[in-house]
mmCIF file of C-alpha atoms in Angstrom:
data_model
loop_
_atom_site.group_PDB
_atom_site.id
_atom_site.type_symbol
_atom_site.label_atom_id
_atom_site.label_comp_id
_atom_site.label_asym_id
_atom_site.label_seq_id
_atom_site.Cartn_x
_atom_site.Cartn_y
_atom_site.Cartn_z
ATOM 1 C CA MET A 179 24.436 41.654 -14.342
ATOM 2 C CA ASP A 180 21.208 39.919 -13.388
ATOM 3 C CA VAL A 181 19.940 40.523 -9.869
ATOM 4 C CA GLU A 182 19.687 37.220 -7.976
ATOM 5 C CA LEU A 183 17.885 36.248 -4.802
ATOM 6 C CA ARG A 184 21.174 36.094 -2.928
ATOM 7 C CA HIS A 185 21.709 39.794 -3.676
ATOM 8 C CA LEU A 186 18.281 40.726 -2.333
ATOM 9 C CA ARG A 187 18.547 38.580 0.788
ATOM 10 C CA ALA A 188 22.010 39.984 1.526
ATOM 11 C CA PHE A 189 20.703 43.556 1.144
ATOM 12 C CA VAL A 190 17.755 42.904 3.473
ATOM 13 C CA GLU A 191 19.911 41.300 6.151
ATOM 14 C CA VAL A 192 22.412 44.181 6.177
ATOM 15 C CA ALA A 193 19.509 46.647 6.371
ATOM 16 C CA ARG A 194 18.004 44.761 9.321
ATOM 17 C CA GLN A 195 21.269 44.346 11.205
ATOM 18 C CA ARG A 196 22.725 47.769 10.310
ATOM 19 C CA SER A 197 26.020 45.914 10.283
ATOM 20 C CA PHE A 198 27.908 43.923 7.670
ATOM 21 C CA THR A 199 29.577 41.907 10.417
ATOM 22 C CA ARG A 200 26.339 40.775 12.103
ATOM 23 C CA ALA A 201 24.625 40.234 8.747
ATOM 24 C CA ALA A 202 27.478 38.002 7.567
ATOM 25 C CA GLU A 203 27.125 35.932 10.763
ATOM 26 C CA GLU A 204 23.381 35.518 10.203
ATOM 27 C CA LEU A 205 23.890 34.502 6.572
ATOM 28 C CA THR A 206 26.863 32.277 7.490
ATOM 29 C CA ILE A 207 29.135 33.817 4.876
ATOM 30 C CA THR A 208 32.316 35.869 5.202
ATOM 31 C CA GLN A 209 32.107 39.639 5.547
ATOM 32 C CA PRO A 210 34.147 40.274 2.370
ATOM 33 C CA ALA A 211 31.799 38.003 0.411
ATOM 34 C CA LEU A 212 28.777 39.846 1.791
ATOM 35 C CA THR A 213 30.316 43.223 0.932
ATOM 36 C CA ARG A 214 30.969 42.097 -2.657
ATOM 37 C CA THR A 215 27.387 40.850 -2.971
ATOM 38 C CA VAL A 216 25.917 44.172 -1.874
ATOM 39 C CA GLN A 217 28.303 46.073 -4.136
ATOM 40 C CA GLN A 218 27.215 43.894 -7.069
ATOM 41 C CA LEU A 219 23.579 44.777 -6.340
ATOM 42 C CA GLU A 220 24.352 48.485 -6.180
ATOM 43 C CA ALA A 221 26.272 48.267 -9.443
ATOM 44 C CA ALA A 222 23.428 46.435 -11.162
ATOM 45 C CA LEU A 223 20.858 48.987 -9.942
ATOM 46 C CA GLN A 224 23.237 51.917 -10.417
ATOM 47 C CA VAL A 225 22.265 53.347 -7.032
ATOM 48 C CA ARG A 226 23.828 53.634 -3.597
ATOM 49 C CA LEU A 227 21.821 51.658 -1.054
ATOM 50 C CA PHE A 228 23.910 52.265 2.079
ATOM 51 C CA ASN A 229 25.913 55.077 3.612
ATOM 52 C CA ARG A 230 28.923 53.409 5.194
ATOM 53 C CA SER A 231 31.280 54.712 7.845
ATOM 54 C CA SER A 232 33.742 53.019 10.137
ATOM 55 C CA ARG A 233 31.083 52.717 12.836
ATOM 56 C CA HIS A 234 27.685 52.839 11.164
ATOM 57 C CA VAL A 235 25.786 51.409 8.210
ATOM 58 C CA GLU A 236 22.678 53.387 7.278
ATOM 59 C CA LEU A 237 20.219 53.077 4.431
ATOM 60 C CA THR A 238 20.096 55.870 1.907
ATOM 61 C CA ASN A 239 16.697 57.290 1.000
ATOM 62 C CA VAL A 240 16.711 55.151 -2.140
ATOM 63 C CA GLY A 241 17.785 52.139 -0.091
ATOM 64 C CA ASN A 242 15.004 52.676 2.439
ATOM 65 C CA SER A 243 12.375 52.811 -0.296
ATOM 66 C CA PHE A 244 13.874 49.769 -2.025
ATOM 67 C CA LEU A 245 13.894 47.795 1.255
ATOM 68 C CA ALA A 246 10.121 47.965 1.676
ATOM 69 C CA GLN A 247 9.561 46.657 -1.847
ATOM 70 C CA VAL A 248 12.155 43.897 -1.569
ATOM 71 C CA GLU A 249 10.775 42.679 1.774
ATOM 72 C CA ARG A 250 7.305 42.476 0.258
ATOM 73 C CA VAL A 251 8.605 40.476 -2.715
ATOM 74 C CA LEU A 252 10.642 38.094 -0.536
ATOM 75 C CA ASN A 253 7.715 37.533 1.832
ATOM 76 C CA GLU A 254 5.483 36.627 -1.106
ATOM 77 C CA LEU A 255 8.142 34.313 -2.475
ATOM 78 C CA ASP A 256 8.584 32.589 0.904
ATOM 79 C CA ARG A 257 4.822 32.074 1.200
ATOM 80 C CA ALA A 258 4.711 30.565 -2.284
ATOM 81 C CA MET A 259 7.625 28.251 -1.510
ATOM 82 C CA ASN A 260 6.052 27.125 1.772
ATOM 83 C CA ALA A 261 2.747 26.410 0.047
ATOM 84 C CA LEU A 262 4.551 24.364 -2.593
ATOM 85 C CA SER A 263 6.445 22.395 0.054
ATOM 86 C CA GLU A 264 3.185 21.480 1.758
ATOM 87 C CA GLN A 265 1.814 20.184 -1.539
ATOM 88 C CA LEU A 266 4.939 18.128 -2.197
ATOM 89 C CA SER A 267 4.505 15.128 0.036
ATOM 90 C CA VAL A 268 5.014 11.386 -0.008
ATOM 91 C CA ARG A 269 2.054 9.149 0.822
ATOM 92 C CA LEU A 270 3.477 6.046 2.458
ATOM 93 C CA GLY A 271 1.000 3.177 2.473
ATOM 94 C CA PHE A 272 1.078 0.235 4.866
ATOM 95 C CA SER A 273 -1.310 -2.533 5.864
ATOM 96 C CA TRP A 274 -0.230 -3.306 9.432
ATOM 97 C CA LEU A 275 2.340 -2.346 12.078
ATOM 98 C CA MET A 276 5.133 -0.299 10.575
ATOM 99 C CA PRO A 277 8.607 -1.522 11.625
ATOM 100 C CA ASP A 278 10.293 0.529 14.315
ATOM 101 C CA PRO A 279 12.530 2.433 14.786
ATOM 102 C CA TRP A 280 13.137 2.459 11.013
ATOM 103 C CA THR A 281 9.851 4.249 10.299
ATOM 104 C CA GLN A 282 10.404 7.084 12.763
ATOM 105 C CA ARG A 283 14.017 7.625 11.688
ATOM 106 C CA THR A 284 13.171 7.607 7.990
ATOM 107 C CA ILE A 285 10.278 10.047 8.255
ATOM 108 C CA SER A 286 12.186 12.419 10.531
ATOM 109 C CA GLU A 287 15.307 12.480 8.334
ATOM 110 C CA PHE A 288 13.409 12.792 5.057
ATOM 111 C CA GLU A 289 11.276 15.684 6.295
ATOM 112 C CA ARG A 290 14.358 17.413 7.685
ATOM 113 C CA ILE A 291 16.393 17.328 4.480
ATOM 114 C CA SER A 292 13.578 17.733 1.942
ATOM 115 C CA GLY A 293 11.141 20.146 3.600
ATOM 116 C CA SER A 294 8.347 17.834 2.423
ATOM 117 C CA LYS A 295 5.943 15.787 4.490
ATOM 118 C CA VAL A 296 5.287 12.066 4.771
ATOM 119 C CA HIS A 297 1.629 11.118 5.124
ATOM 120 C CA LEU A 298 1.024 7.638 6.522
ATOM 121 C CA VAL A 299 -1.913 5.841 4.908
ATOM 122 C CA ARG A 300 -3.239 2.621 6.489
ATOM 123 C CA ILE A 301 -4.813 0.520 3.762
ATOM 124 C CA ASP A 302 -5.644 -3.169 3.406
ATOM 125 C CA ASP A 303 -3.996 -3.653 0.001
ATOM 126 C CA PRO A 304 -1.038 -1.275 -0.480
ATOM 127 C CA ILE A 305 -0.073 -2.641 -3.915
ATOM 128 C CA GLN A 306 -3.569 -2.089 -5.272
ATOM 129 C CA ALA A 307 -3.588 1.396 -3.741
ATOM 130 C CA LEU A 308 -0.234 2.075 -5.378
ATOM 131 C CA GLN A 309 -1.481 1.054 -8.803
ATOM 132 C CA ARG A 310 -4.501 3.341 -8.584
ATOM 133 C CA HIS A 311 -2.287 6.229 -7.347
ATOM 134 C CA ALA A 312 -3.921 6.443 -3.915
ATOM 135 C CA ILE A 313 -0.406 6.291 -2.396
ATOM 136 C CA ASP A 314 3.087 7.035 -3.697
ATOM 137 C CA VAL A 315 5.087 4.241 -2.080
ATOM 138 C CA ALA A 316 4.084 1.084 -0.217
ATOM 139 C CA LEU A 317 5.799 -0.770 2.599
ATOM 140 C CA VAL A 318 5.258 -4.484 2.019
ATOM 141 C CA ARG A 319 6.310 -7.687 3.747
ATOM 142 C CA GLY A 320 6.733 -11.108 2.260
ATOM 143 C CA GLY A 321 8.062 -10.166 -1.144
ATOM 144 C CA VAL A 322 6.639 -8.427 -4.185
ATOM 145 C CA ARG A 323 7.416 -9.486 -7.714
ATOM 146 C CA PRO A 324 8.788 -6.424 -9.545
ATOM 147 C CA SER A 325 7.350 -5.603 -12.948
ATOM 148 C CA ALA A 326 7.334 -2.857 -15.534
ATOM 149 C CA SER A 327 4.651 -1.056 -13.525
ATOM 150 C CA VAL A 328 5.907 -1.699 -9.967
ATOM 151 C CA LYS A 329 9.511 -1.316 -8.842
ATOM 152 C CA VAL A 330 10.794 -2.801 -5.568
ATOM 153 C CA VAL A 331 13.634 -1.873 -3.213
ATOM 154 C CA ARG A 332 14.665 -4.361 -0.521
ATOM 155 C CA LEU A 333 15.130 -2.719 2.889
ATOM 156 C CA PHE A 334 15.926 -5.506 5.328
ATOM 157 C CA GLU A 335 14.794 -8.894 6.602
ATOM 158 C CA GLU A 336 12.469 -9.024 9.591
ATOM 159 C CA PRO A 337 12.711 -12.122 11.801
ATOM 160 C CA ARG A 338 9.638 -14.203 12.602
ATOM 161 C CA VAL A 339 9.951 -14.547 16.378
ATOM 162 C CA ALA A 340 6.661 -15.755 17.811
ATOM 163 C CA ILE A 341 3.488 -17.756 17.384
ATOM 164 C CA ALA A 342 0.348 -15.723 18.069
ATOM 165 C CA CYS A 343 -2.385 -17.840 19.603
ATOM 166 C CA ALA A 344 -5.514 -17.595 21.700
ATOM 167 C CA ALA A 345 -4.638 -16.733 25.297
ATOM 168 C CA GLU A 346 -6.470 -19.784 26.672
ATOM 169 C CA SER A 347 -5.375 -22.262 23.992
ATOM 170 C CA ASP A 348 -3.169 -25.310 24.493
ATOM 171 C CA VAL A 349 -0.519 -23.691 22.276
ATOM 172 C CA SER A 350 -0.159 -20.803 24.739
ATOM 173 C CA ARG A 351 1.188 -23.246 27.343
ATOM 174 C CA LEU A 352 4.138 -24.342 25.204
ATOM 175 C CA ASP A 353 7.654 -23.085 25.954
ATOM 176 C CA GLN A 354 8.425 -22.609 22.258
ATOM 177 C CA VAL A 355 7.437 -23.784 18.778
ATOM 178 C CA ASP A 356 9.799 -24.871 16.019
ATOM 179 C CA TRP A 357 9.086 -23.603 12.505
ATOM 180 C CA ALA A 358 8.905 -27.196 11.280
ATOM 181 C CA ASP A 359 6.004 -27.838 13.693
ATOM 182 C CA VAL A 360 3.879 -24.827 12.669
ATOM 183 C CA PRO A 361 1.892 -26.849 10.058
ATOM 184 C CA ARG A 362 0.493 -29.035 12.868
ATOM 185 C CA TRP A 363 -2.082 -26.350 13.659
ATOM 186 C CA PRO A 364 -4.616 -24.430 11.550
ATOM 187 C CA LEU A 365 -2.888 -21.273 10.309
ATOM 188 C CA VAL A 366 -4.611 -17.882 10.248
ATOM 189 C CA VAL A 367 -3.483 -16.052 7.119
ATOM 190 C CA ASN A 368 -3.980 -12.503 5.849
ATOM 191 C CA VAL A 369 -4.191 -13.358 2.153
ATOM 192 C CA VAL A 370 -4.063 -9.706 1.029
ATOM 193 C CA SER A 371 -0.974 -8.403 2.806
ATOM 194 C CA GLY A 372 0.219 -11.048 5.241
ATOM 195 C CA ALA A 373 3.840 -12.148 5.387
ATOM 196 C CA THR A 374 3.188 -15.795 6.253
ATOM 197 C CA GLY A 375 0.817 -18.208 4.522
ATOM 198 C CA HIS A 376 0.667 -21.544 2.758
ATOM 199 C CA TRP A 377 3.072 -19.965 0.231
ATOM 200 C CA SER A 378 5.772 -19.922 2.965
ATOM 201 C CA TRP A 379 6.299 -23.685 2.565
ATOM 202 C CA ALA A 380 7.075 -25.941 -0.350
ATOM 203 C CA PRO A 381 4.014 -27.623 -1.897
ATOM 204 C CA GLY A 382 2.710 -30.348 0.396
ATOM 205 C CA GLU A 383 4.722 -29.167 3.417
ATOM 206 C CA GLY A 384 2.512 -26.347 4.676
ATOM 207 C CA PRO A 385 -0.476 -26.384 7.043
ATOM 208 C CA GLN A 386 -3.371 -28.621 6.117
ATOM 209 C CA GLU A 387 -5.919 -26.064 7.279
ATOM 210 C CA VAL A 388 -5.751 -22.357 6.459
ATOM 211 C CA ILE A 389 -8.155 -19.735 7.828
ATOM 212 C CA GLU A 390 -8.168 -16.849 5.374
ATOM 213 C CA THR A 391 -8.596 -13.207 6.425
ATOM 214 C CA THR A 392 -8.280 -10.083 4.307
ATOM 215 C CA ASN A 393 -6.820 -7.512 6.728
ATOM 216 C CA TYR A 394 -4.861 -7.099 9.938
ATOM 217 C CA ASP A 395 -7.862 -6.652 12.243
ATOM 218 C CA GLU A 396 -9.535 -9.810 10.960
ATOM 219 C CA TRP A 397 -6.260 -11.674 11.475
ATOM 220 C CA VAL A 398 -5.914 -10.565 15.119
ATOM 221 C CA GLU A 399 -9.538 -11.300 15.987
ATOM 222 C CA SER A 400 -9.413 -14.725 14.327
ATOM 223 C CA VAL A 401 -6.347 -15.654 16.379
ATOM 224 C CA ALA A 402 -8.003 -14.376 19.564
ATOM 225 C CA ALA A 403 -11.099 -16.474 18.738
ATOM 226 C CA ASP A 404 -8.873 -19.589 18.560
ATOM 227 C CA ARG A 405 -9.548 -20.234 14.893
ATOM 228 C CA GLY A 406 -5.871 -21.058 14.496
ATOM 229 C CA ILE A 407 -2.379 -19.737 15.141
ATOM 230 C CA GLY A 408 -0.563 -16.864 13.470
ATOM 231 C CA VAL A 409 3.106 -16.052 12.914
ATOM 232 C CA ALA A 410 4.356 -12.688 14.197
ATOM 233 C CA PRO A 411 7.499 -10.568 13.856
ATOM 234 C CA ALA A 412 9.035 -8.788 16.846
ATOM 235 C CA VAL A 413 7.010 -5.627 16.191
ATOM 236 C CA GLY A 414 3.822 -7.699 16.558
ATOM 237 C CA VAL A 415 4.915 -9.084 19.929
ATOM 238 C CA ARG A 416 5.646 -5.567 21.179
ATOM 239 C CA ARG A 417 2.566 -3.838 19.836
ATOM 240 C CA ILE A 418 -0.329 -6.288 19.541
ATOM 241 C CA ASN A 419 -2.106 -5.564 22.787
ATOM 242 C CA HIS A 420 -5.146 -7.835 22.662
ATOM 243 C CA PRO A 421 -6.275 -9.562 25.877
ATOM 244 C CA GLY A 422 -7.265 -12.625 23.895
ATOM 245 C CA VAL A 423 -3.870 -13.092 22.199
ATOM 246 C CA ALA A 424 -0.762 -14.699 23.664
ATOM 247 C CA PHE A 425 2.694 -15.229 22.161
ATOM 248 C CA VAL A 426 4.953 -18.280 22.208
ATOM 249 C CA PRO A 427 8.590 -18.007 21.052
ATOM 250 C CA LEU A 428 9.185 -19.355 17.539
ATOM 251 C CA VAL A 429 12.578 -20.802 16.592
ATOM 252 C CA ASN A 430 14.301 -21.691 13.309
ATOM 253 C CA ALA A 431 11.884 -19.609 11.244
ATOM 254 C CA PRO A 432 13.084 -17.964 8.015
ATOM 255 C CA PRO A 433 12.971 -14.150 8.048
ATOM 256 C CA VAL A 434 10.502 -12.018 6.104
ATOM 257 C CA PRO A 435 11.723 -9.553 3.445
ATOM 258 C CA VAL A 436 10.582 -5.964 4.022
ATOM 259 C CA GLU A 437 10.465 -3.846 0.873
ATOM 260 C CA LEU A 438 9.341 -0.551 -0.595
ATOM 261 C CA ALA A 439 7.232 -0.756 -3.746
ATOM 262 C CA TYR A 440 6.661 2.259 -5.980
ATOM 263 C CA LEU A 441 5.653 3.257 -9.492
ATOM 264 C CA PRO A 442 8.411 4.559 -11.782
ATOM 265 C CA HIS A 443 8.175 8.136 -13.078
ATOM 266 C CA VAL A 444 5.703 9.235 -10.351
ATOM 267 C CA GLN A 445 7.111 12.104 -8.234
ATOM 268 C CA GLU A 446 10.432 10.721 -9.401
ATOM 269 C CA LEU A 447 12.847 13.176 -7.766
ATOM 270 C CA LEU A 448 11.014 13.283 -4.438
ATOM 271 C CA LEU A 449 10.575 9.504 -4.277
ATOM 272 C CA ARG A 450 14.220 8.949 -5.158
ATOM 273 C CA ARG A 451 15.205 11.119 -2.209
ATOM 274 C CA PHE A 452 12.765 9.291 0.083
ATOM 275 C CA ILE A 453 14.099 5.881 -0.972
ATOM 276 C CA ASP A 454 17.688 7.053 -0.495
ATOM 277 C CA VAL A 455 16.856 8.088 3.068
ATOM 278 C CA ALA A 456 14.849 4.898 3.690
ATOM 279 C CA THR A 457 17.757 2.664 2.722
ATOM 280 C CA THR A 458 20.302 4.781 4.609
ATOM 281 C CA THR A 459 18.418 4.605 7.920
ATOM 282 C CA VAL A 460 18.202 0.782 7.851
ATOM 283 C CA ASP A 461 21.560 0.265 9.593
ATOM 284 C CA ARG A 462 21.308 3.053 12.142
#
């Protein structure tokens, strides 16, 4: 019979507890199962590791010597496994304001069940970063066209709920804005990773003037400088804390798709587990 890790861990726990009953509780197995496991180890080694009586469990001399060696081997194995777990991580790229509470729930659950870490990477162009392997998976808004190189999983739809505008602008004094009226004003657009732009309307129906930015910070500062208005989801209303930006409720706006983009065959097993968790936590 081959000696397995379960045999060694069972032996060590009985030696530490000096009791099959307490050791079985620690290992969350039945006492008969633990007894059989230790007996299998003794049979494989052809030695007696414990002296048993009705009241006491004591190591034999051979068992005491074997314990020191087994503990050293198991400690080395645990260190190697921990080091490997730290190396196995998922780099989750995003360009602006991760959705909550989905993000916190997904990261917490994935790290709990996998033993791996999620590293958040803020980057202006997550798809480009994905393609050059700077990240493992990207959270994107607004839709990504899947291809042979980039796969996409739809998570949920995020409502557009507000117009972002300069705090002292005429727009800030409105009670609300209808989606159909948004093209009346210049529109500030993040052309790299924004969720709303001239592409959000049919040809000829969108804003006549578009102010292009290339990242989230430029977008916020352009709105604050009254270069135009922006369109924000609920997470933006809660978390954009700029004294120069105000929000006006937006009605009748179509929602924005929120998706995960990833490369096939890269950390395939780990990413599959992450995506499974990510989709499961959507409805919580």
